Short mmCIF file of C-alpha atoms in Angstrom, two decimals:
data_model
loop_
_atom_site.label_atom_id
_atom_site.label_comp_id
_atom_site.label_asym_id
_atom_site.label_seq_id
_atom_site.Cartn_x
_atom_site.Cartn_y
_atom_site.Cartn_z
CA MET A 156 -40.78 21.28 21.35
CA ALA A 157 -42.90 22.92 24.07
CA ASP A 158 -46.10 21.62 22.51
CA ARG A 159 -44.86 18.03 22.53
CA VAL A 160 -43.68 18.30 26.14
CA VAL A 161 -47.09 19.59 27.26
CA GLN A 162 -48.89 16.85 25.35
CA GLN A 163 -46.83 14.24 27.20
CA GLY A 164 -48.14 15.55 30.52
CA HIS A 165 -45.13 17.55 31.68
CA GLU A 166 -45.46 20.97 33.27
CA VAL A 167 -43.78 23.59 31.10
CA GLN A 168 -43.12 27.29 31.28
CA GLY A 169 -41.43 29.68 28.88
CA TRP A 170 -38.97 32.41 29.73
CA LEU A 171 -39.24 35.57 27.65
CA ARG A 172 -36.64 38.30 27.23
CA VAL A 173 -39.33 40.88 27.99
CA PRO A 174 -41.07 39.44 31.07
CA GLN A 175 -44.72 38.47 30.63
CA PRO A 176 -46.94 36.15 32.68
CA PHE A 177 -47.84 33.99 29.68
CA CYS A 178 -46.42 33.05 26.30
CA SER A 179 -48.38 31.80 23.30
CA VAL A 180 -47.26 28.59 21.59
CA ASN A 181 -48.73 28.05 18.13
CA VAL A 182 -47.44 25.02 16.24
CA ILE A 183 -48.52 23.17 13.11
CA GLU A 184 -47.11 19.64 13.18
CA THR A 185 -45.90 17.57 10.24
CA ASP A 186 -49.22 15.68 10.21
CA GLY A 187 -51.20 18.94 10.05
CA SER A 188 -52.36 18.87 13.67
CA VAL A 189 -52.44 22.22 15.45
CA PHE A 190 -51.30 23.11 18.97
CA ASN A 191 -52.37 26.51 20.29
CA GLU A 192 -52.02 27.27 23.99
CA SER A 193 -50.81 29.92 26.40
CA LEU A 194 -48.15 28.67 28.81
CA THR A 195 -46.92 30.14 32.06
CA ALA A 196 -43.90 32.41 31.58
CA ASN A 197 -41.21 34.09 33.67
CA ASP A 198 -42.26 32.57 36.99
CA PRO A 199 -39.21 32.41 39.31
CA ASP A 200 -40.90 29.95 41.68
CA PHE A 201 -41.64 27.61 38.78
CA LEU A 202 -38.02 27.90 37.64
CA ALA A 203 -36.71 27.21 41.15
CA SER A 204 -38.49 23.84 41.18
CA SER A 205 -37.76 22.85 37.58
CA GLU A 206 -36.11 19.52 36.79
CA LEU A 207 -34.79 20.48 33.35
CA LEU A 208 -33.96 23.70 31.48
CA ILE A 209 -33.86 23.58 27.67
CA VAL A 210 -32.21 26.61 26.06
CA THR A 211 -32.99 27.20 22.37
CA LEU A 212 -31.50 30.66 21.91
CA LYS A 213 -28.94 31.73 19.34
CA ALA A 214 -25.38 31.02 20.50
CA TRP A 215 -24.50 34.65 21.19
CA GLN A 216 -27.56 35.01 23.44
CA VAL A 217 -26.94 31.90 25.55
CA SER A 218 -24.32 33.03 28.04
CA ASN A 219 -26.14 36.00 29.54
CA ALA A 220 -29.49 34.20 29.65
CA VAL A 221 -28.16 31.04 31.29
CA LYS A 222 -26.09 32.91 33.86
CA HIS A 223 -29.21 34.83 34.89
CA LEU A 224 -31.44 31.76 35.12
CA ALA A 225 -28.78 29.63 36.81
CA GLY A 226 -28.99 31.87 39.85
CA ILE A 227 -32.59 30.70 40.37
CA LEU A 228 -32.38 27.14 39.07
CA PRO A 229 -31.44 24.30 41.48
CA ASP A 230 -27.74 23.40 41.23
CA THR A 231 -28.63 19.80 40.32
CA THR A 232 -30.97 20.65 37.43
CA PRO A 233 -29.45 19.83 34.02
CA ILE A 234 -29.32 22.55 31.38
CA VAL A 235 -29.58 21.43 27.75
CA LEU A 236 -28.15 23.85 25.18
CA VAL A 237 -29.70 23.49 21.71
CA HIS A 238 -28.18 25.97 19.29
CA ASN A 239 -25.93 26.39 16.30
CA GLY A 240 -22.38 27.53 16.89
CA MET A 241 -19.81 26.73 19.54
CA GLY A 242 -17.95 28.40 22.37
CA THR A 243 -20.83 28.83 24.81
CA VAL A 244 -19.63 26.10 27.18
CA GLU A 245 -16.38 27.99 27.69
CA GLU A 246 -18.40 31.08 28.57
CA LEU A 247 -20.39 29.13 31.18
CA ARG A 248 -17.51 27.68 33.21
CA GLY A 249 -18.83 29.21 36.42
CA VAL A 250 -22.30 27.67 36.11
CA LYS A 251 -22.87 24.98 38.76
CA GLN A 252 -25.59 23.05 36.94
CA PRO A 253 -24.68 20.14 34.63
CA LEU A 254 -24.46 21.34 31.02
CA LEU A 255 -25.54 19.14 28.14
CA LEU A 256 -25.29 19.85 24.43
CA ALA A 257 -27.84 18.88 21.81
CA SER A 258 -27.86 18.99 18.03
CA THR A 259 -30.98 18.29 16.00
CA THR A 260 -32.05 17.79 12.41
CA GLN A 261 -35.70 18.43 13.28
CA ALA A 262 -36.74 21.13 10.81
CA ALA A 263 -39.16 23.98 11.43
CA ARG A 264 -39.87 27.42 10.07
CA ARG A 265 -41.72 30.46 11.33
CA ASP A 266 -44.73 31.96 9.58
CA GLY A 267 -45.68 35.05 11.56
CA ASN A 268 -46.46 33.83 15.07
CA VAL A 269 -46.85 30.22 13.98
CA ILE A 270 -44.11 27.58 14.04
CA ILE A 271 -44.45 25.03 11.25
CA HIS A 272 -42.76 21.69 11.90
CA VAL A 273 -41.72 20.78 8.36
CA ALA A 274 -39.62 17.63 8.81
CA GLN A 275 -38.84 14.97 11.39
CA GLY A 276 -35.22 14.40 12.33
CA THR A 277 -32.86 13.09 14.98
CA THR A 278 -31.69 14.89 18.10
CA HIS A 279 -28.26 14.00 19.49
CA ILE A 280 -27.59 14.81 23.15
CA GLY A 281 -24.68 14.34 25.53
CA PRO A 282 -22.68 15.95 28.35
CA ALA A 283 -20.62 19.05 27.59
CA LYS A 284 -17.90 17.62 29.85
CA SER A 285 -17.41 14.77 32.31
CA TYR A 286 -19.84 14.72 35.24
CA GLU A 287 -20.26 12.35 38.15
CA GLY A 288 -23.97 11.92 37.53
CA ASP A 289 -25.54 9.90 34.71
CA TYR A 290 -27.87 12.04 32.62
CA SER A 291 -28.55 9.55 29.84
CA TYR A 292 -32.11 9.18 31.19
CA LEU A 293 -32.84 12.53 29.56
CA ALA A 294 -32.57 10.89 26.16
CA GLU A 295 -35.41 8.55 27.13
CA VAL A 296 -37.52 11.43 28.41
CA LEU A 297 -36.98 13.45 25.24
CA GLN A 298 -37.50 10.37 23.05
CA SER A 299 -41.06 10.18 24.34
CA VAL A 300 -41.52 13.85 23.49
CA LEU A 301 -39.82 14.40 20.14
CA PRO A 302 -38.31 11.24 18.63
CA ASP A 303 -35.75 10.26 17.57
CA VAL A 304 -33.25 11.06 20.33
CA ALA A 305 -29.79 9.49 20.62
CA TRP A 306 -27.52 9.69 23.68
CA HIS A 307 -23.76 10.18 23.21
CA ASN A 308 -21.17 9.98 25.95
CA ASN A 309 -19.06 12.06 23.55
CA ILE A 310 -21.35 14.56 21.85
CA HIS A 311 -18.67 16.66 20.19
CA SER A 312 -18.65 14.89 16.81
CA ALA A 313 -22.38 15.54 16.42
CA ILE A 314 -21.94 19.18 17.43
CA TRP A 315 -19.16 19.64 14.88
CA ARG A 316 -21.35 18.14 12.14
CA LYS A 317 -24.06 20.66 12.96
CA LEU A 318 -21.40 23.37 12.95
CA ALA A 319 -20.55 22.35 9.39
CA VAL A 320 -24.21 22.70 8.40
CA ASN A 321 -24.34 26.15 9.95
CA CYS A 322 -21.11 27.23 8.23
CA VAL A 323 -22.66 26.30 4.89
CA ILE A 324 -26.32 27.22 5.06
CA ASN A 325 -26.42 30.45 7.06
CA PRO A 326 -23.70 32.44 5.27
CA LEU A 327 -24.35 31.12 1.76
CA THR A 328 -28.09 31.77 1.88
CA ALA A 329 -27.38 35.25 3.21
CA LEU A 330 -24.86 35.95 0.45
CA LYS A 331 -27.07 34.54 -2.30
CA GLY A 332 -30.36 35.79 -0.86
CA CYS A 333 -32.01 32.41 -1.29
CA LYS A 334 -33.94 29.67 0.52
CA ASN A 335 -32.01 26.71 1.89
CA GLY A 336 -33.09 24.47 -0.97
CA ASP A 337 -31.66 26.84 -3.57
CA LEU A 338 -28.17 25.93 -2.35
CA ARG A 339 -28.52 22.88 -4.62
CA ASP A 340 -27.42 25.31 -7.34
CA TYR A 341 -24.18 26.19 -5.52
CA THR A 342 -22.54 22.78 -5.28
CA GLN A 343 -18.98 24.07 -5.64
CA GLU A 344 -19.31 26.57 -2.80
CA VAL A 345 -21.01 24.01 -0.54
CA ALA A 346 -18.33 21.40 -1.22
CA ALA A 347 -15.50 23.89 -0.67
CA ILE A 348 -16.79 24.88 2.77
CA CYS A 349 -17.24 21.21 3.72
CA ARG A 350 -13.61 20.54 2.79
CA GLU A 351 -12.42 23.43 4.90
CA VAL A 352 -14.53 22.53 7.94
CA ALA A 353 -13.38 18.90 7.65
CA ALA A 354 -9.78 20.11 7.78
CA VAL A 355 -10.50 22.05 10.97
CA MET A 356 -12.27 19.06 12.52
CA GLU A 357 -9.34 16.74 11.81
CA ARG A 358 -7.00 19.28 13.37
CA GLU A 359 -9.23 19.32 16.47
CA GLY A 360 -9.14 15.53 16.72
CA ILE A 361 -12.63 14.90 15.30
CA HIS A 362 -12.36 12.16 12.67
CA THR A 363 -14.40 12.89 9.55
CA SER A 364 -14.12 13.42 5.82
CA ALA A 365 -15.25 16.14 3.47
CA GLU A 366 -17.44 13.56 1.69
CA ASN A 367 -19.25 12.59 4.90
CA LEU A 368 -19.84 16.23 5.81
CA LEU A 369 -21.10 17.01 2.32
CA PHE A 370 -23.57 14.10 2.46
CA TYR A 371 -24.87 15.28 5.85
CA VAL A 372 -25.13 18.93 4.76
CA GLU A 373 -27.01 17.98 1.59
CA GLN A 374 -29.52 15.99 3.67
CA VAL A 375 -30.22 19.06 5.81
CA ILE A 376 -30.52 21.28 2.74
CA GLU A 377 -33.18 18.90 1.38
CA SER A 378 -35.14 18.58 4.65
CA THR A 379 -35.18 22.37 5.14
CA ALA A 380 -35.50 23.30 1.47
CA GLU A 381 -38.34 25.81 1.99
CA ASN A 382 -36.77 27.42 5.06
CA ILE A 383 -35.18 30.86 5.17
CA SER A 384 -32.06 30.76 7.32
CA SER A 385 -31.79 32.86 10.46
CA MET A 386 -28.89 34.82 9.01
CA LEU A 387 -30.81 35.72 5.86
CA GLN A 388 -33.77 36.78 8.02
CA ASP A 389 -31.44 39.03 10.02
CA VAL A 390 -29.93 40.49 6.86
CA ARG A 391 -33.35 41.28 5.43
CA ALA A 392 -34.55 42.76 8.70
CA SER A 393 -31.52 44.94 9.38
CA GLY A 394 -30.01 45.54 5.98
CA ILE A 395 -26.59 44.44 7.22
CA GLN A 396 -24.92 41.07 7.42
CA ARG A 397 -24.02 39.63 10.80
CA SER A 398 -21.36 37.04 11.50
CA THR A 399 -22.23 33.96 13.53
CA THR A 400 -20.34 32.05 16.17
CA SER A 401 -19.86 29.19 13.72
CA PRO A 402 -17.45 30.71 11.17
CA VAL A 403 -15.93 32.83 13.94
CA PHE A 404 -15.28 29.69 16.02
CA CYS A 405 -13.65 28.01 13.03
CA SER A 406 -11.49 31.05 12.41
CA THR A 407 -10.01 30.83 15.92
CA ALA A 408 -8.99 27.17 15.60
CA PRO A 409 -5.32 26.41 14.81
CA ALA A 410 -4.70 26.12 11.09
CA PRO A 411 -3.64 22.75 9.64
CA THR A 412 -0.47 22.92 7.59
CA ALA A 413 -1.16 24.07 4.04
CA SER A 414 -4.91 24.14 4.64
CA PRO A 415 -6.89 26.90 2.92
CA TYR A 416 -9.70 26.82 5.51
CA ARG A 417 -8.92 30.28 6.85
CA LYS A 418 -10.40 31.68 3.67
CA THR A 419 -13.84 30.53 4.75
CA PRO A 420 -14.48 32.90 7.69
CA ALA A 421 -13.33 35.92 5.69
CA TYR A 422 -15.52 34.82 2.79
CA LEU A 423 -18.52 34.14 4.99
CA ASN A 424 -18.32 37.27 7.09
#
């Protein structure tokens, strides 16, 4: 996303875990065009005057990072959280800045130090909770950067759909040792997880069906067919399997009567 934001004339900086004055952004777009630039990084003065903070970390990394940056960021600057998994908003109750959630079907993969944008998609964005201010203008800003972007006054259905995708793709690819697209060969497992996540969603008041979730998950599997999931990358790098906030979050939700969904977290982890 940083490349698109720069190309639209916005000032952008990155924030690295290990502080450095610059960060390299190397992107190959879907049309084959190449973006290769060094951007400012870890500049507190830049952060203190920023009008928007976009956080694209893994869910378990978000809380500590945002709490640190929020101490520098203006109280009125919106923070957009773009990640798989849930539960981070609860961890950020003390943050003064407005929190927004985003879910995207834009597909990319990493090849060394290069990010390859492999498929266009839709980004859904909305407030994490009720705020006095109207932040729907951010959808227009982001639409000009990385279309398509849709604003939701209630973002939680979109976040739960992305949760379903994460509950399917990450653990199954890690267990099977395969690319996302190879999950086409595991239709029974994919459908079973969709049924279980749908049961949890209904219990949480999010109207859906297993069929709708399965259709959505299969679309993502197709658009990211050549990708290697983050969990499988972690497994290959460390030799051990990690759990994610997605199945863990589902495992802490109240169980619907006679629902077998609690089997999923144990199976996935």
